[in-house]
PDB file of C-alpha atoms in Angstrom:
ATOM      1  CA  MET A   1     -14.702  -8.083 -11.811  1.00  0.00           C
ATOM      2  CA  SER A   2     -14.121 -11.821 -11.592  1.00  0.00           C
ATOM      3  CA  GLU A   3     -11.339 -11.078  -9.570  1.00  0.00           C
ATOM      4  CA  ASN A   4     -13.112  -9.499  -6.895  1.00  0.00           C
ATOM      5  CA  GLU A   5     -15.654 -12.598  -6.917  1.00  0.00           C
ATOM      6  CA  ASN A   6     -12.640 -14.674  -5.327  1.00  0.00           C
ATOM      7  CA  ILE A   7     -11.291 -13.131  -2.893  1.00  0.00           C
ATOM      8  CA  VAL A   8     -11.722 -13.779   0.636  1.00  0.00           C
ATOM      9  CA  LEU A   9     -11.649 -10.481   2.947  1.00  0.00           C
ATOM     10  CA  THR A  10     -10.398 -10.428   6.372  1.00  0.00           C
ATOM     11  CA  GLU A  11     -12.892  -9.699   8.813  1.00  0.00           C
ATOM     12  CA  ALA A  12     -11.356  -6.447   9.904  1.00  0.00           C
ATOM     13  CA  VAL A  13     -11.591  -5.200   5.949  1.00  0.00           C
ATOM     14  CA  PHE A  14     -15.338  -6.398   6.024  1.00  0.00           C
ATOM     15  CA  TYR A  15     -15.978  -4.533   8.816  1.00  0.00           C
ATOM     16  CA  ILE A  16     -14.492  -1.700   8.495  1.00  0.00           C
ATOM     17  CA  LEU A  17     -16.181  -1.541   4.789  1.00  0.00           C
ATOM     18  CA  LEU A  18     -19.459  -1.792   6.538  1.00  0.00           C
ATOM     19  CA  SER A  19     -18.695   0.962   9.239  1.00  0.00           C
ATOM     20  CA  LEU A  20     -17.982   3.117   6.145  1.00  0.00           C
ATOM     21  CA  LYS A  21     -21.319   3.340   4.739  1.00  0.00           C
ATOM     22  CA  GLU A  22     -21.675   6.833   6.295  1.00  0.00           C
ATOM     23  CA  PRO A  23     -18.120   9.002   7.032  1.00  0.00           C
ATOM     24  CA  LEU A  24     -16.673   8.007   9.927  1.00  0.00           C
ATOM     25  CA  HIS A  25     -13.064   8.961  11.524  1.00  0.00           C
ATOM     26  CA  GLY A  26     -10.567   6.111  12.773  1.00  0.00           C
ATOM     27  CA  TYR A  27     -12.012   6.201  16.024  1.00  0.00           C
ATOM     28  CA  GLY A  28     -15.292   5.844  14.886  1.00  0.00           C
ATOM     29  CA  ILE A  29     -14.712   3.005  12.823  1.00  0.00           C
ATOM     30  CA  MET A  30     -13.053   1.298  15.965  1.00  0.00           C
ATOM     31  CA  GLN A  31     -16.244   2.059  18.186  1.00  0.00           C
ATOM     32  CA  ASN A  32     -18.684   0.829  15.294  1.00  0.00           C
ATOM     33  CA  VAL A  33     -16.766  -2.184  14.706  1.00  0.00           C
ATOM     34  CA  ALA A  34     -16.653  -3.099  18.398  1.00  0.00           C
ATOM     35  CA  GLY A  35     -20.517  -2.381  18.580  1.00  0.00           C
ATOM     36  CA  LEU A  36     -21.257  -4.669  15.586  1.00  0.00           C
ATOM     37  CA  SER A  37     -19.182  -7.550  17.182  1.00  0.00           C
ATOM     38  CA  LYS A  38     -20.535  -6.807  20.263  1.00  0.00           C
ATOM     39  CA  GLY A  39     -16.627  -6.383  21.260  1.00  0.00           C
ATOM     40  CA  ARG A  40     -15.373  -9.734  19.822  1.00  0.00           C
ATOM     41  CA  VAL A  41     -13.178  -7.162  17.118  1.00  0.00           C
ATOM     42  CA  ASN A  42     -11.577  -5.026  18.697  1.00  0.00           C
ATOM     43  CA  LEU A  43      -9.211  -3.412  15.821  1.00  0.00           C
ATOM     44  CA  ALA A  44      -5.866  -2.106  17.133  1.00  0.00           C
ATOM     45  CA  PRO A  45      -4.739   1.562  15.727  1.00  0.00           C
ATOM     46  CA  GLY A  46      -1.729   0.098  13.558  1.00  0.00           C
ATOM     47  CA  THR A  47      -3.975  -2.952  11.993  1.00  0.00           C
ATOM     48  CA  LEU A  48      -6.897  -0.111  11.376  1.00  0.00           C
ATOM     49  CA  TYR A  49      -4.232   2.364   9.966  1.00  0.00           C
ATOM     50  CA  GLY A  50      -2.533  -0.821   7.677  1.00  0.00           C
ATOM     51  CA  ALA A  51      -6.003  -1.652   6.207  1.00  0.00           C
ATOM     52  CA  ILE A  52      -7.280   1.956   5.662  1.00  0.00           C
ATOM     53  CA  ASN A  53      -4.219   2.401   3.414  1.00  0.00           C
ATOM     54  CA  VAL A  54      -4.831  -0.924   1.828  1.00  0.00           C
ATOM     55  CA  MET A  55      -8.365  -0.210   0.944  1.00  0.00           C
ATOM     56  CA  LEU A  56      -7.404   3.804  -0.451  1.00  0.00           C
ATOM     57  CA  GLU A  57      -5.023   1.695  -2.807  1.00  0.00           C
ATOM     58  CA  LYS A  58      -7.616  -0.134  -3.803  1.00  0.00           C
ATOM     59  CA  GLY A  59     -10.150   2.293  -4.354  1.00  0.00           C
ATOM     60  CA  TRP A  60     -12.762   0.927  -1.638  1.00  0.00           C
ATOM     61  CA  ILE A  61     -13.132   3.706   0.292  1.00  0.00           C
ATOM     62  CA  SER A  62     -11.797   7.511  -0.002  1.00  0.00           C
ATOM     63  CA  ALA A  63     -10.450  10.256   2.609  1.00  0.00           C
ATOM     64  CA  LEU A  64     -12.820  13.061   2.721  1.00  0.00           C
ATOM     65  CA  PRO A  65     -11.707  16.699   2.117  1.00  0.00           C
ATOM     66  CA  GLY A  66     -12.278  17.438   5.609  1.00  0.00           C
ATOM     67  CA  GLU A  67     -11.631  20.700   7.913  1.00  0.00           C
ATOM     68  CA  LYS A  68      -7.813  21.812   7.023  1.00  0.00           C
ATOM     69  CA  ASN A  69      -5.162  20.474   9.530  1.00  0.00           C
ATOM     70  CA  SER A  70      -7.871  17.349   9.656  1.00  0.00           C
ATOM     71  CA  ARG A  71      -6.487  15.567  12.152  1.00  0.00           C
ATOM     72  CA  LYS A  72     -10.001  13.635  12.651  1.00  0.00           C
ATOM     73  CA  LYS A  73      -9.822  12.690   9.018  1.00  0.00           C
ATOM     74  CA  GLU A  74     -12.695  10.736   7.829  1.00  0.00           C
ATOM     75  CA  TYR A  75     -13.277   8.208   5.231  1.00  0.00           C
ATOM     76  CA  GLN A  76     -16.349   6.467   3.346  1.00  0.00           C
ATOM     77  CA  VAL A  77     -17.058   3.880   1.034  1.00  0.00           C
ATOM     78  CA  THR A  78     -16.702   3.681  -2.164  1.00  0.00           C
ATOM     79  CA  PRO A  79     -19.367   1.877  -4.972  1.00  0.00           C
ATOM     80  CA  SER A  80     -16.097  -0.581  -5.831  1.00  0.00           C
ATOM     81  CA  GLY A  81     -16.214  -0.934  -1.895  1.00  0.00           C
ATOM     82  CA  ILE A  82     -19.553  -1.700  -2.008  1.00  0.00           C
ATOM     83  CA  ILE A  83     -19.287  -4.117  -4.423  1.00  0.00           C
ATOM     84  CA  ALA A  84     -16.454  -5.826  -2.599  1.00  0.00           C
ATOM     85  CA  ALA A  85     -18.395  -6.276   0.705  1.00  0.00           C
ATOM     86  CA  LYS A  86     -21.760  -7.318  -1.190  1.00  0.00           C
ATOM     87  CA  ASN A  87     -19.365 -10.041  -3.031  1.00  0.00           C
ATOM     88  CA  GLU A  88     -18.046 -10.868   0.334  1.00  0.00           C
ATOM     89  CA  LEU A  89     -21.562 -11.230   1.721  1.00  0.00           C
ATOM     90  CA  THR A  90     -22.488 -13.713  -1.020  1.00  0.00           C
ATOM     91  CA  ARG A  91     -19.368 -15.566  -0.294  1.00  0.00           C
ATOM     92  CA  LEU A  92     -20.564 -15.961   3.613  1.00  0.00           C
ATOM     93  CA  GLU A  93     -23.638 -16.335   2.698  1.00  0.00           C
ATOM     94  CA  GLU A  94     -22.538 -19.660   0.887  1.00  0.00           C
ATOM     95  CA  LEU A  95     -20.406 -20.576   3.875  1.00  0.00           C
ATOM     96  CA  ILE A  96     -23.443 -20.692   6.348  1.00  0.00           C
ATOM     97  CA  LEU A  97     -25.732 -22.128   3.696  1.00  0.00           C
ATOM     98  CA  ASN A  98     -23.330 -24.823   4.016  1.00  0.00           C
ATOM     99  CA  GLY A  99     -22.266 -24.906   7.523  1.00  0.00           C
ATOM    100  CA  SER A 100     -25.922 -24.974   8.524  1.00  0.00           C
ATOM    101  CA  ASN A 101     -26.718 -27.961   6.284  1.00  0.00           C
ATOM    102  CA  ILE A 102     -23.711 -29.831   7.582  1.00  0.00           C
ATOM    103  CA  TYR A 103     -23.422 -29.006  11.276  1.00  0.00           C
ATOM    104  CA  GLY A 104     -26.843 -26.730  11.752  1.00  0.00           C
ATOM    105  CA  GLU A 105     -29.174 -27.680  14.860  1.00  0.00           C
ATOM    106  CA  ASN A 106     -31.644 -29.205  12.563  1.00  0.00           C
TER     107      ASN A 106
ATOM    108  CA  MET B   1       9.978  13.052  40.984  1.00  0.00           C
ATOM    109  CA  LYS B   2      11.462  12.072  37.957  1.00  0.00           C
ATOM    110  CA  ARG B   3      13.694   9.005  37.361  1.00  0.00           C
ATOM    111  CA  LYS B   4      16.510   8.382  34.761  1.00  0.00           C
ATOM    112  CA  ILE B   5      17.524   4.878  33.830  1.00  0.00           C
ATOM    113  CA  PHE B   6      20.224   3.673  31.328  1.00  0.00           C
ATOM    114  CA  LYS B   7      19.214   0.330  30.317  1.00  0.00           C
ATOM    115  CA  ILE B   8      20.492  -1.447  26.450  1.00  0.00           C
ATOM    116  CA  PHE B   9      17.805  -3.172  24.566  1.00  0.00           C
ATOM    117  CA  PHE B  10      18.837  -4.356  20.798  1.00  0.00           C
ATOM    118  CA  ILE B  11      16.533  -3.756  17.994  1.00  0.00           C
ATOM    119  CA  PHE B  12      14.868  -7.334  18.238  1.00  0.00           C
ATOM    120  CA  GLN B  13      14.257  -7.082  21.759  1.00  0.00           C
ATOM    121  CA  TYR B  14      11.437  -4.934  21.319  1.00  0.00           C
ATOM    122  CA  GLU B  15       9.025  -7.173  22.813  1.00  0.00           C
ATOM    123  CA  LYS B  16      11.131  -7.843  26.079  1.00  0.00           C
ATOM    124  CA  GLU B  17      11.625  -3.429  26.015  1.00  0.00           C
ATOM    125  CA  GLU B  18       8.009  -3.055  26.016  1.00  0.00           C
ATOM    126  CA  LYS B  19       7.239  -5.828  28.627  1.00  0.00           C
ATOM    127  CA  TRP B  20       9.790  -4.103  31.263  1.00  0.00           C
ATOM    128  CA  LEU B  21       7.913  -0.343  30.467  1.00  0.00           C
ATOM    129  CA  ASN B  22       4.814  -1.876  31.359  1.00  0.00           C
ATOM    130  CA  GLU B  23       6.381  -3.437  34.622  1.00  0.00           C
ATOM    131  CA  MET B  24       7.592  -0.083  35.455  1.00  0.00           C
ATOM    132  CA  SER B  25       4.177   1.196  34.804  1.00  0.00           C
ATOM    133  CA  ALA B  26       2.452  -1.263  37.329  1.00  0.00           C
ATOM    134  CA  LYS B  27       5.266  -0.283  39.669  1.00  0.00           C
ATOM    135  CA  GLY B  28       4.064   3.211  39.508  1.00  0.00           C
ATOM    136  CA  PHE B  29       6.621   4.590  37.179  1.00  0.00           C
ATOM    137  CA  GLN B  30       5.069   6.352  34.250  1.00  0.00           C
ATOM    138  CA  LEU B  31       7.819   6.195  31.147  1.00  0.00           C
ATOM    139  CA  THR B  32       7.646  10.241  29.932  1.00  0.00           C
ATOM    140  CA  ASP B  33      10.521  10.923  27.828  1.00  0.00           C
ATOM    141  CA  VAL B  34      13.354   8.546  26.154  1.00  0.00           C
ATOM    142  CA  GLY B  35      16.645   9.058  24.717  1.00  0.00           C
ATOM    143  CA  PHE B  36      19.681   6.789  23.509  1.00  0.00           C
ATOM    144  CA  CYS B  37      19.350   3.751  25.980  1.00  0.00           C
ATOM    145  CA  THR B  38      17.613   6.350  28.439  1.00  0.00           C
ATOM    146  CA  TYR B  39      14.329   6.464  29.921  1.00  0.00           C
ATOM    147  CA  THR B  40      12.799   9.289  31.932  1.00  0.00           C
ATOM    148  CA  PHE B  41      10.121   7.712  34.412  1.00  0.00           C
ATOM    149  CA  THR B  42       7.712  10.116  36.569  1.00  0.00           C
ATOM    150  CA  GLU B  43       6.192   8.747  39.370  1.00  0.00           C
ATOM    151  CA  GLY B  44       2.418   7.973  39.376  1.00  0.00           C
ATOM    152  CA  THR B  45      -0.590   5.892  40.094  1.00  0.00           C
ATOM    153  CA  PRO B  46       0.475   2.474  39.704  1.00  0.00           C
ATOM    154  CA  GLY B  47      -1.127   0.646  36.026  1.00  0.00           C
ATOM    155  CA  GLU B  48      -2.181   3.923  34.553  1.00  0.00           C
ATOM    156  CA  TYR B  49      -0.879   3.605  31.134  1.00  0.00           C
ATOM    157  CA  ILE B  50      -0.761   1.009  28.932  1.00  0.00           C
ATOM    158  CA  TYR B  51       2.538   1.252  26.886  1.00  0.00           C
ATOM    159  CA  ARG B  52       3.629   0.270  23.451  1.00  0.00           C
ATOM    160  CA  LEU B  53       6.119   0.840  20.734  1.00  0.00           C
ATOM    161  CA  GLU B  54       6.660   0.382  17.005  1.00  0.00           C
ATOM    162  CA  LEU B  55       9.315   0.707  14.611  1.00  0.00           C
ATOM    163  CA  LEU B  56       7.926   3.056  11.990  1.00  0.00           C
ATOM    164  CA  ASP B  57       8.646   2.997   8.347  1.00  0.00           C
ATOM    165  CA  ASN B  58       9.164   6.441   8.082  1.00  0.00           C
ATOM    166  CA  ALA B  59      10.839   9.477  10.420  1.00  0.00           C
ATOM    167  CA  PRO B  60       8.068  10.390  13.221  1.00  0.00           C
ATOM    168  CA  SER B  61       8.995  13.577  12.478  1.00  0.00           C
ATOM    169  CA  SER B  62       7.890  13.094   8.329  1.00  0.00           C
ATOM    170  CA  ALA B  63       4.354  13.713   6.588  1.00  0.00           C
ATOM    171  CA  MET B  64       3.902  10.087   7.205  1.00  0.00           C
ATOM    172  CA  GLY B  65       4.956   9.762  10.545  1.00  0.00           C
ATOM    173  CA  PHE B  66       3.081  12.097  11.643  1.00  0.00           C
ATOM    174  CA  ALA B  67      -0.099  11.002  10.148  1.00  0.00           C
ATOM    175  CA  TYR B  68       0.365   7.713  11.837  1.00  0.00           C
ATOM    176  CA  ILE B  69       1.073   9.394  14.824  1.00  0.00           C
ATOM    177  CA  SER B  70      -1.776  12.011  14.758  1.00  0.00           C
ATOM    178  CA  PHE B  71      -3.961   8.997  13.767  1.00  0.00           C
ATOM    179  CA  LEU B  72      -2.631   7.032  17.233  1.00  0.00           C
ATOM    180  CA  GLU B  73      -3.664  10.230  19.301  1.00  0.00           C
ATOM    181  CA  ASP B  74      -7.309  10.070  17.661  1.00  0.00           C
ATOM    182  CA  THR B  75      -7.852   6.805  19.105  1.00  0.00           C
ATOM    183  CA  GLY B  76      -6.823   7.575  22.461  1.00  0.00           C
ATOM    184  CA  ALA B  77      -3.098   6.861  22.745  1.00  0.00           C
ATOM    185  CA  GLU B  78      -0.560   9.403  23.735  1.00  0.00           C
ATOM    186  CA  PHE B  79       2.706  10.315  22.282  1.00  0.00           C
ATOM    187  CA  VAL B  80       5.539   9.894  24.733  1.00  0.00           C
ATOM    188  CA  GLY B  81       8.563  10.206  22.643  1.00  0.00           C
ATOM    189  CA  SER B  82      10.713   8.746  19.778  1.00  0.00           C
ATOM    190  CA  MET B  83      14.253   7.317  19.293  1.00  0.00           C
ATOM    191  CA  ASN B  84      15.276   7.621  15.239  1.00  0.00           C
ATOM    192  CA  LYS B  85      12.038   5.539  13.821  1.00  0.00           C
ATOM    193  CA  TRP B  86      11.177   3.845  17.275  1.00  0.00           C
ATOM    194  CA  ILE B  87       7.988   5.728  18.948  1.00  0.00           C
ATOM    195  CA  TYR B  88       6.901   5.082  22.147  1.00  0.00           C
ATOM    196  CA  VAL B  89       3.484   5.504  22.919  1.00  0.00           C
ATOM    197  CA  ARG B  90       0.737   5.110  25.795  1.00  0.00           C
ATOM    198  CA  ARG B  91      -2.735   4.797  26.583  1.00  0.00           C
ATOM    199  CA  GLU B  92      -4.587   5.501  29.669  1.00  0.00           C
ATOM    200  CA  ALA B  93      -5.711   1.619  31.202  1.00  0.00           C
ATOM    201  CA  LYS B  94      -8.940   2.678  31.854  1.00  0.00           C
ATOM    202  CA  LYS B  95      -9.776   3.343  28.335  1.00  0.00           C
ATOM    203  CA  GLY B  96      -9.460  -0.476  28.001  1.00  0.00           C
ATOM    204  CA  PRO B  97      -7.062  -2.740  26.577  1.00  0.00           C
ATOM    205  CA  PHE B  98      -4.529  -1.072  23.869  1.00  0.00           C
ATOM    206  CA  ASN B  99      -2.708  -2.721  20.991  1.00  0.00           C
ATOM    207  CA  LEU B 100      -1.040  -1.603  18.186  1.00  0.00           C
ATOM    208  CA  HIS B 101      -1.546  -4.659  15.977  1.00  0.00           C
ATOM    209  CA  SER B 102      -4.805  -7.208  16.313  1.00  0.00           C
ATOM    210  CA  ASP B 103      -4.651  -9.462  13.805  1.00  0.00           C
ATOM    211  CA  LEU B 104      -2.130 -12.075  12.511  1.00  0.00           C
ATOM    212  CA  VAL B 105      -1.616 -10.243   9.138  1.00  0.00           C
ATOM    213  CA  SER B 106      -0.378  -7.100  10.585  1.00  0.00           C
ATOM    214  CA  LYS B 107       1.655  -8.779  13.486  1.00  0.00           C
ATOM    215  CA  LEU B 108       3.731 -10.522  10.956  1.00  0.00           C
ATOM    216  CA  LYS B 109       4.034  -7.385   8.326  1.00  0.00           C
ATOM    217  CA  TYR B 110       5.400  -5.770  11.420  1.00  0.00           C
ATOM    218  CA  VAL B 111       7.786  -8.710  12.468  1.00  0.00           C
ATOM    219  CA  ALA B 112       9.170  -9.253   9.154  1.00  0.00           C
ATOM    220  CA  LYS B 113      10.175  -5.575   9.025  1.00  0.00           C
ATOM    221  CA  ILE B 114      12.468  -6.445  11.779  1.00  0.00           C
ATOM    222  CA  ARG B 115      13.717  -9.069  10.665  1.00  0.00           C
ATOM    223  CA  ASN B 116      14.711  -7.586   7.321  1.00  0.00           C
ATOM    224  CA  LEU B 117      16.380  -4.798   9.307  1.00  0.00           C
ATOM    225  CA  MET B 118      18.207  -7.284  11.082  1.00  0.00           C
ATOM    226  CA  LEU B 119      19.622  -9.078   8.454  1.00  0.00           C
ATOM    227  CA  CYS B 120      20.219  -6.069   6.220  1.00  0.00           C
ATOM    228  CA  LEU B 121      22.714  -4.965   8.992  1.00  0.00           C
ATOM    229  CA  PHE B 122      23.839  -8.736   9.088  1.00  0.00           C
ATOM    230  CA  LEU B 123      25.056  -8.509   5.427  1.00  0.00           C
ATOM    231  CA  CYS B 124      25.722  -4.745   5.617  1.00  0.00           C
ATOM    232  CA  PHE B 125      28.326  -5.384   8.383  1.00  0.00           C
ATOM    233  CA  ILE B 126      30.141  -8.613   5.996  1.00  0.00           C
ATOM    234  CA  PRO B 127      32.171  -6.279   3.950  1.00  0.00           C
ATOM    235  CA  ILE B 128      32.581  -4.408   6.587  1.00  0.00           C
ATOM    236  CA  ILE B 129      34.367  -6.835   8.771  1.00  0.00           C
ATOM    237  CA  LEU B 130      36.536  -8.162   6.367  1.00  0.00           C
ATOM    238  CA  LEU B 131      37.682  -4.822   5.322  1.00  0.00           C
ATOM    239  CA  TYR B 132      38.390  -3.898   9.011  1.00  0.00           C
ATOM    240  CA  PHE B 133      40.208  -7.085   9.143  1.00  0.00           C
ATOM    241  CA  ASN B 134      42.195  -6.922   6.161  1.00  0.00           C
ATOM    242  CA  ASN B 135      43.673  -3.502   7.557  1.00  0.00           C
ATOM    243  CA  ILE B 136      44.707  -4.717  10.746  1.00  0.00           C
ATOM    244  CA  LYS B 137      46.053  -7.858   9.682  1.00  0.00           C
ATOM    245  CA  ALA B 138      49.924  -5.780   9.697  1.00  0.00           C
ATOM    246  CA  LEU B 139      49.323  -4.307  12.984  1.00  0.00           C
ATOM    247  CA  MET B 140      47.349  -6.710  15.425  1.00  0.00           C
ATOM    248  CA  ASP B 141      47.925  -4.545  18.634  1.00  0.00           C
ATOM    249  CA  GLY B 142      45.802  -4.869  21.380  1.00  0.00           C
ATOM    250  CA  ALA B 143      43.510  -1.535  20.198  1.00  0.00           C
ATOM    251  CA  SER B 144      43.114  -3.077  16.907  1.00  0.00           C
ATOM    252  CA  ILE B 145      41.928  -6.806  18.323  1.00  0.00           C
ATOM    253  CA  ALA B 146      39.856  -5.408  20.713  1.00  0.00           C
ATOM    254  CA  SER B 147      37.732  -3.100  18.310  1.00  0.00           C
ATOM    255  CA  PHE B 148      37.797  -5.733  15.903  1.00  0.00           C
ATOM    256  CA  ALA B 149      36.582  -8.335  18.640  1.00  0.00           C
ATOM    257  CA  LEU B 150      33.832  -5.492  19.090  1.00  0.00           C
ATOM    258  CA  LEU B 151      32.793  -5.484  15.787  1.00  0.00           C
ATOM    259  CA  VAL B 152      32.196  -9.403  15.414  1.00  0.00           C
ATOM    260  CA  LEU B 153      30.375  -9.526  18.337  1.00  0.00           C
ATOM    261  CA  VAL B 154      27.995  -6.465  17.275  1.00  0.00           C
ATOM    262  CA  GLU B 155      27.834  -8.732  13.951  1.00  0.00           C
ATOM    263  CA  VAL B 156      26.888 -12.108  15.886  1.00  0.00           C
ATOM    264  CA  LEU B 157      24.101  -9.867  17.978  1.00  0.00           C
ATOM    265  CA  PHE B 158      22.718  -8.980  14.297  1.00  0.00           C
ATOM    266  CA  GLY B 159      22.882 -12.625  13.431  1.00  0.00           C
ATOM    267  CA  VAL B 160      21.007 -13.314  16.446  1.00  0.00           C
ATOM    268  CA  GLY B 161      18.429 -11.158  15.875  1.00  0.00           C
ATOM    269  CA  ALA B 162      17.674 -12.058  12.476  1.00  0.00           C
ATOM    270  CA  LEU B 163      17.315 -15.603  13.604  1.00  0.00           C
ATOM    271  CA  PHE B 164      15.504 -14.688  16.485  1.00  0.00           C
ATOM    272  CA  THR B 165      12.897 -12.632  14.552  1.00  0.00           C
ATOM    273  CA  GLN B 166      12.821 -15.089  11.594  1.00  0.00           C
ATOM    274  CA  PHE B 167      11.128 -17.682  14.321  1.00  0.00           C
ATOM    275  CA  LYS B 168       8.865 -15.425  15.022  1.00  0.00           C
ATOM    276  CA  VAL B 169       7.966 -14.637  11.218  1.00  0.00           C
ATOM    277  CA  SER B 170       7.514 -18.816  10.807  1.00  0.00           C
ATOM    278  CA  ALA B 171       5.421 -19.033  13.920  1.00  0.00           C
ATOM    279  CA  LEU B 172       3.334 -16.451  12.684  1.00  0.00           C
ATOM    280  CA  ARG B 173       3.003 -17.927   9.068  1.00  0.00           C
ATOM    281  CA  LYS B 174       1.993 -21.252  10.446  1.00  0.00           C
ATOM    282  CA  GLU B 175      -0.866 -19.758  12.533  1.00  0.00           C
ATOM    283  CA  LEU B 176      -1.995 -18.007   9.577  1.00  0.00           C
ATOM    284  CA  LEU B 177      -1.895 -21.807   7.757  1.00  0.00           C
ATOM    285  CA  TYR B 178      -5.254 -22.272   9.746  1.00  0.00           C
ATOM    286  CA  ARG B 179      -6.763 -18.676  10.887  1.00  0.00           C
ATOM    287  CA  GLU B 180      -6.769 -15.158  10.265  1.00  0.00           C
TER     288      GLU B 180
END
């Protein structure tokens, strides 16, 4: 558990975790992340594929038993994936708090 | 109208190869098939497609390879062809920018894979060269010397490739020191 609190997720992984609150397939994730980030983050398929596989290994997301011959395989976040995202959120809040105090417009 | 072009790109020249394919596309020649050092182009609209190539970890026909290609196709890309574990894909330019790797980590992983391949080939060829030299020491005729020279040339290319890709790996690692 403490291991989870001390890691820094990549932007791609964090946004994928957010995107998979509801089931979504690969291309859907790409579009969702581009939308959330207003076009700033464009996940490339190779990058997305690698991230998905790592997250599957870590048990943060699971592949849903789709239709047979499911080319449009869907994924969804798992409880431990939600925890990882929430831990990251806490970390980001700390950064924003400190950043605003020192360089913020006050 | 189809056109077949014979061109040699060494393993570590994959970026140059990709650049060339996109230059051809800009001229109106869209790649539609690949073979060993042969590229088949079909005349079409200039700049219609963006081309990318990648070395897979598994053969395109394997389960994992097929899964990855299917995934790429789901994101709007088309499979053009393959050569061993190298795949060639394209996506319509009108669908937007097309890249296979968007962050440094996945780029580094990929370049390191190519570097490891070059290094592996370089090291494996050392005993082959020594063995060959040992066997032809007695002969030393034209054919033996010529083929030995070719072997050494290939080895030098592997070495150059390993160094070239190692520089790229170091550059990416340096970038990663301050950003993702």
